[in-house]
PDB file of C-alpha atoms in Angstrom:
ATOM      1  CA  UNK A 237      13.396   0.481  12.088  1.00  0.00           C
ATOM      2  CA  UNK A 238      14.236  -0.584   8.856  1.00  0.00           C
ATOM      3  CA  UNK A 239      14.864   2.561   7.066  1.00  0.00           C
ATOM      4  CA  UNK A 240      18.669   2.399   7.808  1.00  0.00           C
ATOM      5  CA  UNK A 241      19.053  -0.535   5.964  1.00  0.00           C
ATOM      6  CA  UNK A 242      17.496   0.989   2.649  1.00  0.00           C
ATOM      7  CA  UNK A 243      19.679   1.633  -0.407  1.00  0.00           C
ATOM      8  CA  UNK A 244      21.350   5.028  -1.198  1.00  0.00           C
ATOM      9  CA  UNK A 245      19.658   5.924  -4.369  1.00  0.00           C
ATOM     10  CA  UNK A 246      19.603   8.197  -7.479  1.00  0.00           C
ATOM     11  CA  UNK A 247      17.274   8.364  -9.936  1.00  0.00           C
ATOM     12  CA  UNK A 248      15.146  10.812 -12.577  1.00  0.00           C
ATOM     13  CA  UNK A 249      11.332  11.752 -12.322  1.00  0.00           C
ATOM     14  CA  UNK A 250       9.504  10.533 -15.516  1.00  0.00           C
ATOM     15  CA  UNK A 251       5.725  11.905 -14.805  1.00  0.00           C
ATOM     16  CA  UNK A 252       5.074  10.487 -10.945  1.00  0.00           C
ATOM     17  CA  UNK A 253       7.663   7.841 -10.710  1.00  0.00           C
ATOM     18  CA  UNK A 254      11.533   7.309 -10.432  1.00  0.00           C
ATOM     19  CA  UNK A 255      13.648   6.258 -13.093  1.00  0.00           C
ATOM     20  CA  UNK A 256      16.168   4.063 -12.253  1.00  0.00           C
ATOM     21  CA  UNK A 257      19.097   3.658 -14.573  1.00  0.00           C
ATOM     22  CA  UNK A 258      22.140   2.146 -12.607  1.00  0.00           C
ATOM     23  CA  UNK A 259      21.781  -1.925 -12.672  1.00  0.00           C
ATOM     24  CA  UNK A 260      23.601  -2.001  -9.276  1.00  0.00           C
ATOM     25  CA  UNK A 261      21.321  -0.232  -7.788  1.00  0.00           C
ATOM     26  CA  UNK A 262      18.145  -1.926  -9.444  1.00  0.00           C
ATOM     27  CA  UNK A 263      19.686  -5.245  -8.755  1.00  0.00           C
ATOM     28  CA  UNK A 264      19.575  -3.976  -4.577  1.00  0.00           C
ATOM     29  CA  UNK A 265      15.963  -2.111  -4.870  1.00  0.00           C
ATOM     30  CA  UNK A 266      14.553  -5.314  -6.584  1.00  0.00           C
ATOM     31  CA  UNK A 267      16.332  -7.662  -3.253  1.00  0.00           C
ATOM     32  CA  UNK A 268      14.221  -5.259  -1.132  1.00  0.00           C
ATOM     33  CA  UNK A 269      10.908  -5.546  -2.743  1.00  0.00           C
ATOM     34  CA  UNK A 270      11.133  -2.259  -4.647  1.00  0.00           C
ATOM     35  CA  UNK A 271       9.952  -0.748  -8.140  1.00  0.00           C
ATOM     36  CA  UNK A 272       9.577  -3.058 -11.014  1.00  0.00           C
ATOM     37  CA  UNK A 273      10.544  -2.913 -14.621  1.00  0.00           C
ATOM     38  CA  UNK A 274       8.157  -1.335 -17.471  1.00  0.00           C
ATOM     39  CA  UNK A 275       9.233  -1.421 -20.927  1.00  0.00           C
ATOM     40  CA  UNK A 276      12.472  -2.824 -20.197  1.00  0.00           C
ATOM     41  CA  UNK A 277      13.144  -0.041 -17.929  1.00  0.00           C
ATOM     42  CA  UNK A 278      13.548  -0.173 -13.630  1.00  0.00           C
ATOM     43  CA  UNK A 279      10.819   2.537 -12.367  1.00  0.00           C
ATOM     44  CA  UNK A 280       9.961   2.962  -8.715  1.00  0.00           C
ATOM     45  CA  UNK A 281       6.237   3.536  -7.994  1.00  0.00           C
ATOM     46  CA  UNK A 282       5.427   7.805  -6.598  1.00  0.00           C
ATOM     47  CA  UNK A 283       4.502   6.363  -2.733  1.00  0.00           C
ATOM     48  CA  UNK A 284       8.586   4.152  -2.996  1.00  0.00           C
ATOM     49  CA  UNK A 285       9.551   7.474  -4.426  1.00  0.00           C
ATOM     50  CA  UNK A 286       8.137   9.625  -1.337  1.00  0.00           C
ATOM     51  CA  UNK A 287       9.314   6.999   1.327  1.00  0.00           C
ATOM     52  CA  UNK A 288      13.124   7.152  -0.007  1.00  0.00           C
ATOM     53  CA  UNK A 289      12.908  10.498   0.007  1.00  0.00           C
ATOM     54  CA  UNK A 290      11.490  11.045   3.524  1.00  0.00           C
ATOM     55  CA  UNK A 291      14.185   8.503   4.777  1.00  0.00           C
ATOM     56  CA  UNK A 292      16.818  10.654   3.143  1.00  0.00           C
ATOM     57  CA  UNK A 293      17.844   7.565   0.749  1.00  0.00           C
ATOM     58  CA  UNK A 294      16.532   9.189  -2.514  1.00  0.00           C
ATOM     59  CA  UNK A 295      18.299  11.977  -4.637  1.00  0.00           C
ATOM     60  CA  UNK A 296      15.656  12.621  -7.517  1.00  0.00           C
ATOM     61  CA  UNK A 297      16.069  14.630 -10.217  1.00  0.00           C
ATOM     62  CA  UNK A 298      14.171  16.202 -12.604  1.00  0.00           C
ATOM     63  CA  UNK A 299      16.282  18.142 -15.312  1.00  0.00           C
ATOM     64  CA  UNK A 300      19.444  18.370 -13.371  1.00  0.00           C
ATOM     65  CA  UNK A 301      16.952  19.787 -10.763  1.00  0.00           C
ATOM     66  CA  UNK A 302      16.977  18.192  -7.211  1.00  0.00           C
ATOM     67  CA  UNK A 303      13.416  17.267  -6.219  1.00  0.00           C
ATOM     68  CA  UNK A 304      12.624  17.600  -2.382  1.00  0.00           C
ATOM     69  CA  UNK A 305       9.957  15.324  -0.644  1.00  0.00           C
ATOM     70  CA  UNK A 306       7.117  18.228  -0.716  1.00  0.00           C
ATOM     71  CA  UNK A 307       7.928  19.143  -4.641  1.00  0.00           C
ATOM     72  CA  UNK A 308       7.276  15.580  -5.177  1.00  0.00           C
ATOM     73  CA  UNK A 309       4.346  14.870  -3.386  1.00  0.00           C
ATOM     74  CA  UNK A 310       2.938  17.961  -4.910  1.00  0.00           C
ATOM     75  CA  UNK A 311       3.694  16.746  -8.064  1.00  0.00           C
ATOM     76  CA  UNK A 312       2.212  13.214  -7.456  1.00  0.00           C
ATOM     77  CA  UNK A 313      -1.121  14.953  -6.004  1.00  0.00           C
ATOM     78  CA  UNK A 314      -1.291  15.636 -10.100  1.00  0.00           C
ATOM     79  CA  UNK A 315      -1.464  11.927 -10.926  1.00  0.00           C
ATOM     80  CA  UNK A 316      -3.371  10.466  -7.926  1.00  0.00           C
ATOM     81  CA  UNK A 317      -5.134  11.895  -5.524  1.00  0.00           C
ATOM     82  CA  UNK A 318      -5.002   9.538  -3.112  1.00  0.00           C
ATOM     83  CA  UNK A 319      -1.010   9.400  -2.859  1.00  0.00           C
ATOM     84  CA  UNK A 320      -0.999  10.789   1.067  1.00  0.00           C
ATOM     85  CA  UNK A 321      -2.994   7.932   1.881  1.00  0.00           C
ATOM     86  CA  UNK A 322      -0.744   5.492  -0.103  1.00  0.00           C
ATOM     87  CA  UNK A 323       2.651   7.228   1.520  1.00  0.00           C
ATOM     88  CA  UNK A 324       1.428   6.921   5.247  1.00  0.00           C
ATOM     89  CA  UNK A 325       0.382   3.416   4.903  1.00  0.00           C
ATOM     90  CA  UNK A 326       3.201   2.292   2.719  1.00  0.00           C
ATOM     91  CA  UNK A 327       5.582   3.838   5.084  1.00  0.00           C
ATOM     92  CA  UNK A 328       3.722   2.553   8.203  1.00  0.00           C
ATOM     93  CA  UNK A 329       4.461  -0.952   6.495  1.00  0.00           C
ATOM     94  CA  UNK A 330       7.756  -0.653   5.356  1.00  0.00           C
ATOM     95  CA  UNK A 331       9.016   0.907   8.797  1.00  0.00           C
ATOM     96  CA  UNK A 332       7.631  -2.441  10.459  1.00  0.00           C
ATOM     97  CA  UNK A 333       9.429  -4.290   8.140  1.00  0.00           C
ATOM     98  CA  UNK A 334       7.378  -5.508   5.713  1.00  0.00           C
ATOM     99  CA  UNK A 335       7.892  -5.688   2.113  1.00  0.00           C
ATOM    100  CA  UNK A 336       5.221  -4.049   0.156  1.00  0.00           C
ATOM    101  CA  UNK A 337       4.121  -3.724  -3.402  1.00  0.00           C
ATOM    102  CA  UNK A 338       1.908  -2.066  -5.755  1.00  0.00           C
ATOM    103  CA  UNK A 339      -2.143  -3.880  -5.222  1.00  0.00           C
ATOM    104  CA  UNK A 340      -4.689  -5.081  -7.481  1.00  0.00           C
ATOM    105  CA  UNK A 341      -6.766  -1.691  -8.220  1.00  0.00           C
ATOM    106  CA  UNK A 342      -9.029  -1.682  -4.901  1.00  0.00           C
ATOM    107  CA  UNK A 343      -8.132   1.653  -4.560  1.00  0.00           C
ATOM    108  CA  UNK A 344      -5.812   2.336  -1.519  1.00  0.00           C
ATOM    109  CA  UNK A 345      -4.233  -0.777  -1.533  1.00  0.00           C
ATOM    110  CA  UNK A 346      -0.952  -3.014  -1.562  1.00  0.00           C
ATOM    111  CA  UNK A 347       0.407  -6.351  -1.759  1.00  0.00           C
ATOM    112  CA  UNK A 348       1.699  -6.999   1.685  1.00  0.00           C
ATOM    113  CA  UNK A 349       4.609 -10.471   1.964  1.00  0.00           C
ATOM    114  CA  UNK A 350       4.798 -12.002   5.688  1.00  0.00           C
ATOM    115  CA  UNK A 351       8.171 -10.589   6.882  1.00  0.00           C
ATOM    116  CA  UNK A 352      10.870 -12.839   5.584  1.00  0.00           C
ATOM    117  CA  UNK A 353       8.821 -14.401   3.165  1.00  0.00           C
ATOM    118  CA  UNK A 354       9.286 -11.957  -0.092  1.00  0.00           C
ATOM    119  CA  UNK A 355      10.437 -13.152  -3.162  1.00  0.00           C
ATOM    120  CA  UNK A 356       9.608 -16.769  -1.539  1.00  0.00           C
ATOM    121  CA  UNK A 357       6.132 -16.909  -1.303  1.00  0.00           C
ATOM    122  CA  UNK A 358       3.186 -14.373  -2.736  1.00  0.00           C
ATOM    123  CA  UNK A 359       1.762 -11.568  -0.953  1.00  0.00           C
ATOM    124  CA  UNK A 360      -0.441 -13.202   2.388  1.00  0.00           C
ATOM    125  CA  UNK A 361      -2.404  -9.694   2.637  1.00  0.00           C
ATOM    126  CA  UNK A 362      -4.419  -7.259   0.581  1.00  0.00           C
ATOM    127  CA  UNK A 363      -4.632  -4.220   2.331  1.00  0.00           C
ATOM    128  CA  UNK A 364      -6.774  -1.487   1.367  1.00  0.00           C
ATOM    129  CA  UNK A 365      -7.314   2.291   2.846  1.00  0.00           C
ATOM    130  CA  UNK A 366      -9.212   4.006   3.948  1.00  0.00           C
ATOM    131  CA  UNK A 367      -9.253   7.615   5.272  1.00  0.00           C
ATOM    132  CA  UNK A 368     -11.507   8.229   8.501  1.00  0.00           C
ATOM    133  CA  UNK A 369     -14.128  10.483   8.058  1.00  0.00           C
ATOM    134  CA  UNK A 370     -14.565   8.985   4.257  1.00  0.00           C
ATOM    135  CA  UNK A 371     -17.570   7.476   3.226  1.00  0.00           C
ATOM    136  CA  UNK A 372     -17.631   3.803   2.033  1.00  0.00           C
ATOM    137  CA  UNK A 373     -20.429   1.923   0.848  1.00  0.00           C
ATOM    138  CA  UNK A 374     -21.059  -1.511   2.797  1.00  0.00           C
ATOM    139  CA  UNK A 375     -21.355  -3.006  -0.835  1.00  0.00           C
ATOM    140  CA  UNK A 376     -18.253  -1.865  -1.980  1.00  0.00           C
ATOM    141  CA  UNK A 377     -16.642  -2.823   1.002  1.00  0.00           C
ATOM    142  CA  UNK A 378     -17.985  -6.174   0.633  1.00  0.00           C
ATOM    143  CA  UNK A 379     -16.974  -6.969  -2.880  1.00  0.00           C
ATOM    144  CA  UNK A 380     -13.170  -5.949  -2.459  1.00  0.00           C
ATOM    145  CA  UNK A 381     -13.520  -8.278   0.415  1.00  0.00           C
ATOM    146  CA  UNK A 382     -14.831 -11.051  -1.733  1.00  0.00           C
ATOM    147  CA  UNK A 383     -12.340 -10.497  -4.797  1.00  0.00           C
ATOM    148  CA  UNK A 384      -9.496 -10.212  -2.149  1.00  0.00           C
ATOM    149  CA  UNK A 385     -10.896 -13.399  -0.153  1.00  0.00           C
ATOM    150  CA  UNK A 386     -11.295 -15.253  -3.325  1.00  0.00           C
ATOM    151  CA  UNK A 387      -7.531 -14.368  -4.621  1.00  0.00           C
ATOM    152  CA  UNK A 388      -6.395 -16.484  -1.465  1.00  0.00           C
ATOM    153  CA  UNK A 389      -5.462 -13.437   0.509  1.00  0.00           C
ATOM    154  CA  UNK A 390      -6.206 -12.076   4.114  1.00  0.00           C
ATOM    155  CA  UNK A 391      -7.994  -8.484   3.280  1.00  0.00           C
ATOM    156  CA  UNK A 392      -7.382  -6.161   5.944  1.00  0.00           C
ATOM    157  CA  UNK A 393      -8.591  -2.591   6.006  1.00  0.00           C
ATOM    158  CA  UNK A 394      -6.141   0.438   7.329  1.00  0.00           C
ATOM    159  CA  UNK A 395      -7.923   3.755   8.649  1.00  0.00           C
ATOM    160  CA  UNK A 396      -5.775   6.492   8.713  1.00  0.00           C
ATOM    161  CA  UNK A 397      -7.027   8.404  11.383  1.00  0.00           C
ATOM    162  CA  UNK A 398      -7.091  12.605  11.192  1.00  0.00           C
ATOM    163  CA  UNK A 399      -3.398  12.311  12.912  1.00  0.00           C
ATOM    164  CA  UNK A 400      -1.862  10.250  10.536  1.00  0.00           C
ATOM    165  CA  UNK A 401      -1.907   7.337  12.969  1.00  0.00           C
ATOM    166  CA  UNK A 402      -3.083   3.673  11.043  1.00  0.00           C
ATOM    167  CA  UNK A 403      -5.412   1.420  12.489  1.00  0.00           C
ATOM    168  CA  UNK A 404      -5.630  -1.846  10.585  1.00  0.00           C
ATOM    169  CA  UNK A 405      -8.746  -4.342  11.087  1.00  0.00           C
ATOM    170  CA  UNK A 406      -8.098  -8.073   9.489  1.00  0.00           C
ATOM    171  CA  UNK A 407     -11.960  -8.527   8.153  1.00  0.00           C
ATOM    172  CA  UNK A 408     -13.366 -11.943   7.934  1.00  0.00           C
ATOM    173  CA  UNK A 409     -16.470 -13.109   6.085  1.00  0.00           C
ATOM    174  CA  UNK A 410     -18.954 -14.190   9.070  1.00  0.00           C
ATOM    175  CA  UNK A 411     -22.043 -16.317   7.733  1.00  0.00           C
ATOM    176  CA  UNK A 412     -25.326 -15.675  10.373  1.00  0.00           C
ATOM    177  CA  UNK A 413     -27.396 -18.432  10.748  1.00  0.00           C
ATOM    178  CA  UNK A 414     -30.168 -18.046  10.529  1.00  0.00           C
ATOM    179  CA  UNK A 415     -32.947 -18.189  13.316  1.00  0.00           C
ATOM    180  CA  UNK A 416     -36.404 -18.133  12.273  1.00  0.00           C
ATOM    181  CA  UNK A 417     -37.679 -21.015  13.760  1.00  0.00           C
ATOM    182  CA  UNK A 418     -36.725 -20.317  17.004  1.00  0.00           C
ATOM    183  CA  UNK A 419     -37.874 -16.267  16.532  1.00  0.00           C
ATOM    184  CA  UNK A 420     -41.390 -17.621  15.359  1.00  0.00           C
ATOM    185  CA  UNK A 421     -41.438 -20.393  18.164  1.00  0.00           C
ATOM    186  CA  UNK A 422     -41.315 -17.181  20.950  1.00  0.00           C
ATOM    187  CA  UNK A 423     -43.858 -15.012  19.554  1.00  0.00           C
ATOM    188  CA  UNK A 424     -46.489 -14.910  21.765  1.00  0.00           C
ATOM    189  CA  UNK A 425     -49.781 -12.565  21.500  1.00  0.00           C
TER     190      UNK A 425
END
């Protein structure tokens, strides 16, 4: 697994996300496809946050107070509500050694670089997620496909099932053709 390679890190909550105020150790987050800069300052997104912290690489602070990986994740249930589903996939991703970034607003969803390939190329996959048991709408599901198809991307859709296991499904636009000849050739009365 990755995680043992990750950076030993300290930082300051500002709302959801982690401050970052040593260049050393922005200069090694930013090698490993972490956080990005925002007003000329390094921030790391709430879900890098919560997977730093659950690898035991993060010591966060909020006021000189130490937050723990629950206080946080509490705290980030304030800002999004979909943050557990953003964690388990992010961390899914990251512990099989894929770099992964922040998406393009379809919800769930990250910027996923082929392993080896970050900082090299851009992101191959969009992937978006979704919670089992949710309720999607086949139209909504087909647009994000669409937008993510049309961005030159490979869209593929994680379930996270009731156990926290992730299922991902690569999705693929499939055109029918279409067969009304031979339907109206058959009919017989």
């Amino acid at each position: 697994m990755e995680q043992t390679s990750e950076p030993q890190v300290e930082g300051d909550l500002v709302k959801d996300q982690t401050l970052i105020t040593n260049d050393a150790m922005q200069h090694e987050l930013e090698l490993k496809g972490y956080g990005e800069i925002t007003k000329n300052k390094f921030f790391l997104k709430s879900f890098e946050s919560l997977y730093l912290l659950y690898c035991d690489k993060l010591k966060l602070k909020k006021s000189n107070k130490m937050i723990d990986f629950d206080s946080l994740m509490q705290i980030c249930k304030k800002y999004d509500e979909t943050i557990l589903t953003k964690f388990l996939i992010y961390r899914d991703l990251r512990s099989r050694g894929y770099t992964v970034k922040d998406g393009f607003g379809f919800g769930s969803d990250f910027r996923v670089y082929e392993r080896g390939h970050f900082g090299e190329k851009g992101a191959k996959y969009v992937i978006f997620g979704l919670n089992e048991g949710t309720q999607e709408k086949i139209g909504n599901l087909q647009k994000k496909i669409q937008e993510i198809t049309q961005m030159g991307k490979e869209p593929i859709v994680a379930v996270i099932e009731r156990r926290g296991e992730i299922i991902y499904y690569k999705i693929s636009k499939i055109n029918f053709l279409q067969n009304k000849e031979s339907v109206e050739n058959k009919i017989e009365f």
